[in-house]
C-alpha cells in the first residue's frame, strides 16, 4: 500500500525549519496521543525523546526522522539536562524541524518549562503541545477517578523525588486530608517517607492506596493496598518505575469501575493513524 500522510484541519501553521515543538506523548497508549501531536510527529526531521515514550508512539513518526534518545532514569541519564538543552539548540540551529517528545505532559513534571526557557534564551521559535499526563491515564485505565463528588473534591499532583536527591520537603498537612486525592510521581524510593508522613499528619493506616505500574500499556499492573502496608506491598510485588502512587478514597472504586487490560498496539514503523485504521480497523 503506498505511503500517505494524514491531514488535519487544525488551523495551525506547519512546523518551520529551525522550530522546536515540545510535545506531550501521553502515558504510553498510542490512542491517547492528540491529533495535534500526531500531526507534528509526521512533520519532524528529528525526534528527541524520553525513556517513557512508547515504541508505538515513536512508530507513528516519519521513518526518515532522525531519532535521539535522551532518556533519564534514577542516577542513569543518557544525556544530562544541559546536554539535552544543547542538543535542541544545535538541531534547531541546523534548520531541522524538531519534535521534543515527552511522556505524559511536558509541563507536568516533564521539565518542559526548563527547555522552553533555554529556547527563548537562544531566540529559537517553539510551540508546546499538552498531553494526557500519567495521573489521568493511570487512573482511568486503573479503574478509578481522581475526583468524585462522594469521595474527593480536590486532587494534587506531587513529585515524590526532589532535584539532586534532596529531602522530600512537602506540605504534608495539606496532603493528609479527607476527601482529597494525592498522586505521587516518581515516589517509589520515598514510599516509606510518604506513608509515614501522611499517617503522622492524620490519615489512618487503612487509607486506600493504588499503585499503577506502566499505566495504559500492555504491561500495566495495578495493585491496591493501604498506607500502613505500602512499603510491604511494594517489596512483595516488586513494582518498578514508572509506578504512580495514588492516595485517596477514590481508590475504593477501582474494582467497581475496572477497565479491561490494555492490549498490545500493532502500529508498524512509520505508519500513520489513517493507514493503521485501514489495516486493523481501529
Tab-separated table of C-alpha atoms in Angstrom:
chain	number	residue	atom	x	y	z
A	1	UNK	CA	0.000	0.000	0.000
A	2	UNK	CA	1.534	3.385	-0.929
A	3	UNK	CA	2.523	5.613	1.978
A	4	UNK	CA	0.420	8.707	2.560
A	5	UNK	CA	0.197	11.162	5.411
A	6	UNK	CA	-2.830	12.152	7.453
A	7	UNK	CA	-4.137	15.686	7.000
A	8	UNK	CA	-5.828	17.538	9.837
A	9	UNK	CA	-7.847	20.742	9.799
A	10	UNK	CA	-6.106	22.072	12.902
A	11	UNK	CA	-5.752	25.704	11.811
A	12	UNK	CA	-2.074	25.543	12.717
A	13	UNK	CA	0.937	26.573	10.644
A	14	UNK	CA	3.264	23.733	9.637
A	15	UNK	CA	6.363	23.177	11.744
A	16	UNK	CA	9.012	25.534	10.362
A	17	UNK	CA	12.690	24.757	9.752
A	18	UNK	CA	14.588	25.619	12.928
A	19	UNK	CA	11.478	25.402	15.119
A	20	UNK	CA	11.038	23.088	18.120
A	21	UNK	CA	7.739	21.520	19.190
A	22	UNK	CA	7.708	20.358	22.814
A	23	UNK	CA	5.100	17.613	22.618
A	24	UNK	CA	3.343	15.523	25.256
A	25	UNK	CA	3.249	11.895	24.123
A	26	UNK	CA	0.780	10.811	26.809
A	27	UNK	CA	1.284	7.923	29.234
A	28	UNK	CA	2.046	5.240	26.641
A	29	UNK	CA	-1.047	4.046	24.784
A	30	UNK	CA	-0.818	5.398	21.202
A	31	UNK	CA	-4.560	6.055	21.118
A	32	UNK	CA	-4.088	8.714	23.821
A	33	UNK	CA	-1.861	10.834	21.576
A	34	UNK	CA	-3.562	14.059	20.485
A	35	UNK	CA	-4.218	14.832	16.813
A	36	UNK	CA	-2.024	17.901	17.101
A	37	UNK	CA	0.844	15.801	18.456
A	38	UNK	CA	0.425	13.266	15.662
A	39	UNK	CA	0.435	15.992	13.017
A	40	UNK	CA	3.725	17.390	14.333
A	41	UNK	CA	5.260	13.918	14.635
A	42	UNK	CA	4.658	13.383	10.937
A	43	UNK	CA	6.427	16.665	10.079
A	44	UNK	CA	9.530	16.171	12.237
A	45	UNK	CA	13.024	15.914	10.791
A	46	UNK	CA	14.347	14.981	14.246
A	47	UNK	CA	12.786	13.353	17.306
A	48	UNK	CA	14.333	13.966	20.711
A	49	UNK	CA	12.546	11.572	23.036
A	50	UNK	CA	12.454	10.413	26.641
A	51	UNK	CA	12.554	6.959	28.231
A	52	UNK	CA	8.794	6.814	28.826
A	53	UNK	CA	7.743	7.482	25.219
A	54	UNK	CA	6.330	4.199	23.941
A	55	UNK	CA	7.635	2.485	20.831
A	56	UNK	CA	4.098	2.552	19.390
A	57	UNK	CA	4.061	6.350	19.559
A	58	UNK	CA	7.559	6.565	18.049
A	59	UNK	CA	6.403	4.327	15.191
A	60	UNK	CA	3.899	6.987	14.108
A	61	UNK	CA	6.668	9.418	13.130
A	62	UNK	CA	8.134	9.581	9.653
A	63	UNK	CA	10.551	6.683	9.044
A	64	UNK	CA	13.109	9.213	7.816
A	65	UNK	CA	13.137	11.256	11.023
A	66	UNK	CA	16.400	11.051	12.964
A	67	UNK	CA	15.902	9.778	16.490
A	68	UNK	CA	17.825	10.994	19.549
A	69	UNK	CA	17.275	9.160	22.831
A	70	UNK	CA	17.766	11.365	25.886
A	71	UNK	CA	16.034	9.196	28.478
A	72	UNK	CA	16.562	9.586	32.198
A	73	UNK	CA	16.229	7.002	34.936
A	74	UNK	CA	17.302	7.379	38.549
A	75	UNK	CA	21.074	8.019	38.559
A	76	UNK	CA	21.271	6.850	34.935
A	77	UNK	CA	20.943	9.532	32.266
A	78	UNK	CA	21.600	9.044	28.552
A	79	UNK	CA	22.271	12.798	28.478
A	80	UNK	CA	22.239	15.341	31.252
A	81	UNK	CA	19.571	18.024	31.084
A	82	UNK	CA	22.171	20.560	29.996
A	83	UNK	CA	23.281	18.239	27.187
A	84	UNK	CA	19.671	17.748	26.098
A	85	UNK	CA	19.183	21.527	26.043
A	86	UNK	CA	22.317	21.910	23.927
A	87	UNK	CA	21.109	19.210	21.504
A	88	UNK	CA	17.807	21.018	20.953
A	89	UNK	CA	19.621	24.282	20.302
A	90	UNK	CA	22.045	22.606	17.881
A	91	UNK	CA	19.396	20.798	15.861
A	92	UNK	CA	17.257	23.923	15.586
A	93	UNK	CA	20.336	25.898	14.563
A	94	UNK	CA	20.868	23.417	11.732
A	95	UNK	CA	17.403	24.257	10.416
A	96	UNK	CA	15.795	20.982	11.464
A	97	UNK	CA	12.142	20.633	12.341
A	98	UNK	CA	12.485	19.269	15.859
A	99	UNK	CA	9.893	17.459	17.952
A	100	UNK	CA	10.899	17.133	21.590
A	101	UNK	CA	8.732	14.198	22.661
A	102	UNK	CA	7.988	13.701	26.350
A	103	UNK	CA	5.973	11.082	28.181
A	104	UNK	CA	2.773	12.423	29.700
A	105	UNK	CA	2.504	16.211	29.618
A	106	UNK	CA	5.664	18.305	29.113
A	107	UNK	CA	4.602	20.884	31.695
A	108	UNK	CA	3.724	18.383	34.457
A	109	UNK	CA	6.981	17.041	35.936
A	110	UNK	CA	8.403	16.916	32.412
A	111	UNK	CA	10.993	19.733	32.512
A	112	UNK	CA	9.272	21.284	29.526
A	113	UNK	CA	9.388	24.700	31.145
A	114	UNK	CA	13.160	24.494	31.617
A	115	UNK	CA	13.684	23.575	27.969
A	116	UNK	CA	11.355	26.320	26.771
A	117	UNK	CA	13.385	28.865	28.767
A	118	UNK	CA	16.581	27.694	27.033
A	119	UNK	CA	14.968	28.011	23.604
A	120	UNK	CA	13.837	31.547	24.406
A	121	UNK	CA	17.363	32.444	25.568
A	122	UNK	CA	18.695	31.327	22.174
A	123	UNK	CA	15.987	33.028	20.126
A	124	UNK	CA	14.541	29.728	18.892
A	125	UNK	CA	10.863	29.541	17.985
A	126	UNK	CA	8.881	26.830	19.728
A	127	UNK	CA	5.382	25.611	20.464
A	128	UNK	CA	4.079	23.402	23.257
A	129	UNK	CA	1.525	20.616	22.843
A	130	UNK	CA	-0.067	19.313	26.040
A	131	UNK	CA	-0.508	15.599	26.570
A	132	UNK	CA	-2.549	13.354	28.814
A	133	UNK	CA	-0.489	13.150	31.952
A	134	UNK	CA	0.281	9.871	33.710
A	135	UNK	CA	-2.086	10.581	36.594
A	136	UNK	CA	-5.047	10.870	34.231
A	137	UNK	CA	-4.125	7.831	32.159
A	138	UNK	CA	-3.258	5.563	35.079
A	139	UNK	CA	-6.414	6.478	36.979
A	140	UNK	CA	-8.734	5.899	34.020
A	141	UNK	CA	-7.082	2.623	32.999
A	142	UNK	CA	-6.703	1.606	36.649
A	143	UNK	CA	-10.445	1.836	37.194
A	144	UNK	CA	-10.881	4.857	39.470
A	145	UNK	CA	-11.485	8.601	39.015
A	146	UNK	CA	-9.232	11.235	40.507
A	147	UNK	CA	-12.195	13.277	41.726
A	148	UNK	CA	-15.696	12.199	42.702
A	149	UNK	CA	-18.451	14.138	44.447
A	150	UNK	CA	-18.747	11.482	47.155
A	151	UNK	CA	-15.056	10.752	47.670
A	152	UNK	CA	-12.690	13.533	46.545
A	153	UNK	CA	-13.368	17.192	45.877
A	154	UNK	CA	-9.752	18.006	45.033
A	155	UNK	CA	-6.644	16.387	43.593
A	156	UNK	CA	-2.944	17.236	43.892
A	157	UNK	CA	-0.111	16.072	41.650
A	158	UNK	CA	3.042	15.747	43.761
A	159	UNK	CA	6.638	14.954	42.928
A	160	UNK	CA	7.951	12.123	45.059
A	161	UNK	CA	11.533	12.861	44.058
A	162	UNK	CA	13.458	16.081	44.578
A	163	UNK	CA	16.158	17.654	42.412
A	164	UNK	CA	19.593	16.326	43.209
A	165	UNK	CA	18.157	13.633	45.523
A	166	UNK	CA	17.421	16.266	48.162
A	167	UNK	CA	14.991	15.876	51.037
A	168	UNK	CA	11.332	15.491	50.109
A	169	UNK	CA	10.013	18.537	51.978
A	170	UNK	CA	6.311	18.769	51.177
A	171	UNK	CA	3.334	20.437	52.827
A	172	UNK	CA	2.212	17.143	54.318
A	173	UNK	CA	-0.651	18.634	56.311
A	174	UNK	CA	-2.321	19.839	53.098
A	175	UNK	CA	-1.987	16.376	51.541
A	176	UNK	CA	-3.180	14.371	54.543
A	177	UNK	CA	-6.800	15.494	54.422
A	178	UNK	CA	-10.028	13.560	53.792
A	179	UNK	CA	-11.948	13.761	50.520
A	180	UNK	CA	-8.742	14.506	48.621
A	181	UNK	CA	-6.615	12.579	46.124
A	182	UNK	CA	-2.828	12.859	46.141
A	183	UNK	CA	-0.900	11.442	43.172
A	184	UNK	CA	2.826	10.921	43.732
A	185	UNK	CA	5.037	10.794	40.647
A	186	UNK	CA	8.482	9.162	40.939
A	187	UNK	CA	7.752	8.217	44.538
A	188	UNK	CA	8.933	4.621	44.896
A	189	UNK	CA	12.245	5.471	46.542
A	190	UNK	CA	10.441	7.636	49.096
A	191	UNK	CA	7.431	5.363	49.659
A	192	UNK	CA	8.323	4.800	53.304
A	193	UNK	CA	8.567	8.524	53.944
A	194	UNK	CA	5.298	9.186	52.116
A	195	UNK	CA	3.474	6.526	54.134
A	196	UNK	CA	4.910	7.704	57.444
A	197	UNK	CA	4.343	11.424	56.891
A	198	UNK	CA	0.744	11.050	55.714
A	199	UNK	CA	-0.062	8.925	58.747
A	200	UNK	CA	1.769	11.290	61.106
A	201	UNK	CA	-0.335	14.161	59.723
A	202	UNK	CA	-3.662	12.478	60.265
A	203	UNK	CA	-4.519	9.826	57.669
A	204	UNK	CA	-5.281	6.356	59.046
A	205	UNK	CA	-3.134	3.339	58.201
A	206	UNK	CA	-6.192	1.875	56.444
A	207	UNK	CA	-6.394	4.802	53.982
A	208	UNK	CA	-6.527	3.295	50.452
A	209	UNK	CA	-3.632	3.454	48.003
A	210	UNK	CA	-3.391	2.374	44.363
A	211	UNK	CA	-0.078	1.517	42.734
A	212	UNK	CA	-0.125	1.606	38.933
A	213	UNK	CA	2.972	0.416	37.098
A	214	UNK	CA	3.397	1.273	33.391
A	215	UNK	CA	-0.172	2.527	33.204
A	216	UNK	CA	-2.131	2.372	29.890
A	217	UNK	CA	0.379	-0.050	28.357
A	218	UNK	CA	0.035	-3.831	27.861
A	219	UNK	CA	2.492	-4.216	30.778
A	220	UNK	CA	0.222	-2.306	33.175
A	221	UNK	CA	-0.064	-3.652	36.730
A	222	UNK	CA	-2.451	-2.266	39.316
A	223	UNK	CA	-2.109	-3.156	42.976
A	224	UNK	CA	-4.498	-1.935	45.687
A	225	UNK	CA	-3.155	-1.533	49.220
A	226	UNK	CA	-3.272	0.924	52.118
A	227	UNK	CA	-0.900	3.425	53.712
A	228	UNK	CA	0.082	1.132	56.539
A	229	UNK	CA	1.083	-1.654	54.131
A	230	UNK	CA	2.540	0.471	51.327
A	231	UNK	CA	6.212	-0.426	51.759
A	232	UNK	CA	5.468	-4.114	52.395
A	233	UNK	CA	3.290	-4.226	49.264
A	234	UNK	CA	5.975	-2.654	47.084
A	235	UNK	CA	8.570	-5.131	48.322
A	236	UNK	CA	6.252	-8.113	47.863
A	237	UNK	CA	5.038	-7.144	44.390
A	238	UNK	CA	8.408	-5.952	43.085
A	239	UNK	CA	6.942	-2.900	41.374
A	240	UNK	CA	9.414	-0.847	39.342
A	241	UNK	CA	9.427	2.669	37.848
A	242	UNK	CA	7.380	4.103	36.321
A	243	UNK	CA	4.818	3.475	39.068
A	244	UNK	CA	2.354	6.062	40.328
A	245	UNK	CA	1.263	6.121	43.972
A	246	UNK	CA	-2.350	7.310	44.270
A	247	UNK	CA	-3.641	8.014	47.783
A	248	UNK	CA	-7.333	8.644	48.400
A	249	UNK	CA	-10.833	7.319	48.945
A	250	UNK	CA	-11.418	7.200	45.163
A	251	UNK	CA	-9.240	4.099	45.057
A	252	UNK	CA	-12.101	2.150	46.680
A	253	UNK	CA	-13.935	2.400	43.323
A	254	UNK	CA	-11.189	0.518	41.468
A	255	UNK	CA	-12.908	-2.870	41.381
A	256	UNK	CA	-16.300	-1.405	40.516
A	257	UNK	CA	-15.029	0.725	37.620
A	258	UNK	CA	-12.217	-1.550	36.443
A	259	UNK	CA	-11.431	-1.461	32.714
A	260	UNK	CA	-10.221	-4.322	30.505
A	261	UNK	CA	-6.453	-4.685	30.435
A	262	UNK	CA	-4.761	-2.642	27.673
A	263	UNK	CA	-3.969	-4.614	24.529
A	264	UNK	CA	-0.786	-4.602	22.501
A	265	UNK	CA	-0.837	-1.948	19.780
A	266	UNK	CA	0.116	-3.052	16.267
A	267	UNK	CA	1.396	0.090	14.555
A	268	UNK	CA	4.125	-0.545	12.013
A	269	UNK	CA	7.194	1.687	11.771
A	270	UNK	CA	6.285	4.945	10.061
A	271	UNK	CA	2.620	4.012	9.754
A	272	UNK	CA	0.111	6.837	10.041
A	273	UNK	CA	-3.092	6.616	12.020
A	274	UNK	CA	-5.121	6.507	8.782
A	275	UNK	CA	-3.190	3.547	7.425
A	276	UNK	CA	-3.341	1.768	10.770
A	277	UNK	CA	-7.072	2.336	10.933
A	278	UNK	CA	-7.490	0.794	7.482
A	279	UNK	CA	-5.275	-2.165	8.329
A	280	UNK	CA	-6.510	-3.118	11.787
A	281	UNK	CA	-9.916	-1.382	11.895
A	282	UNK	CA	-9.187	0.768	14.926
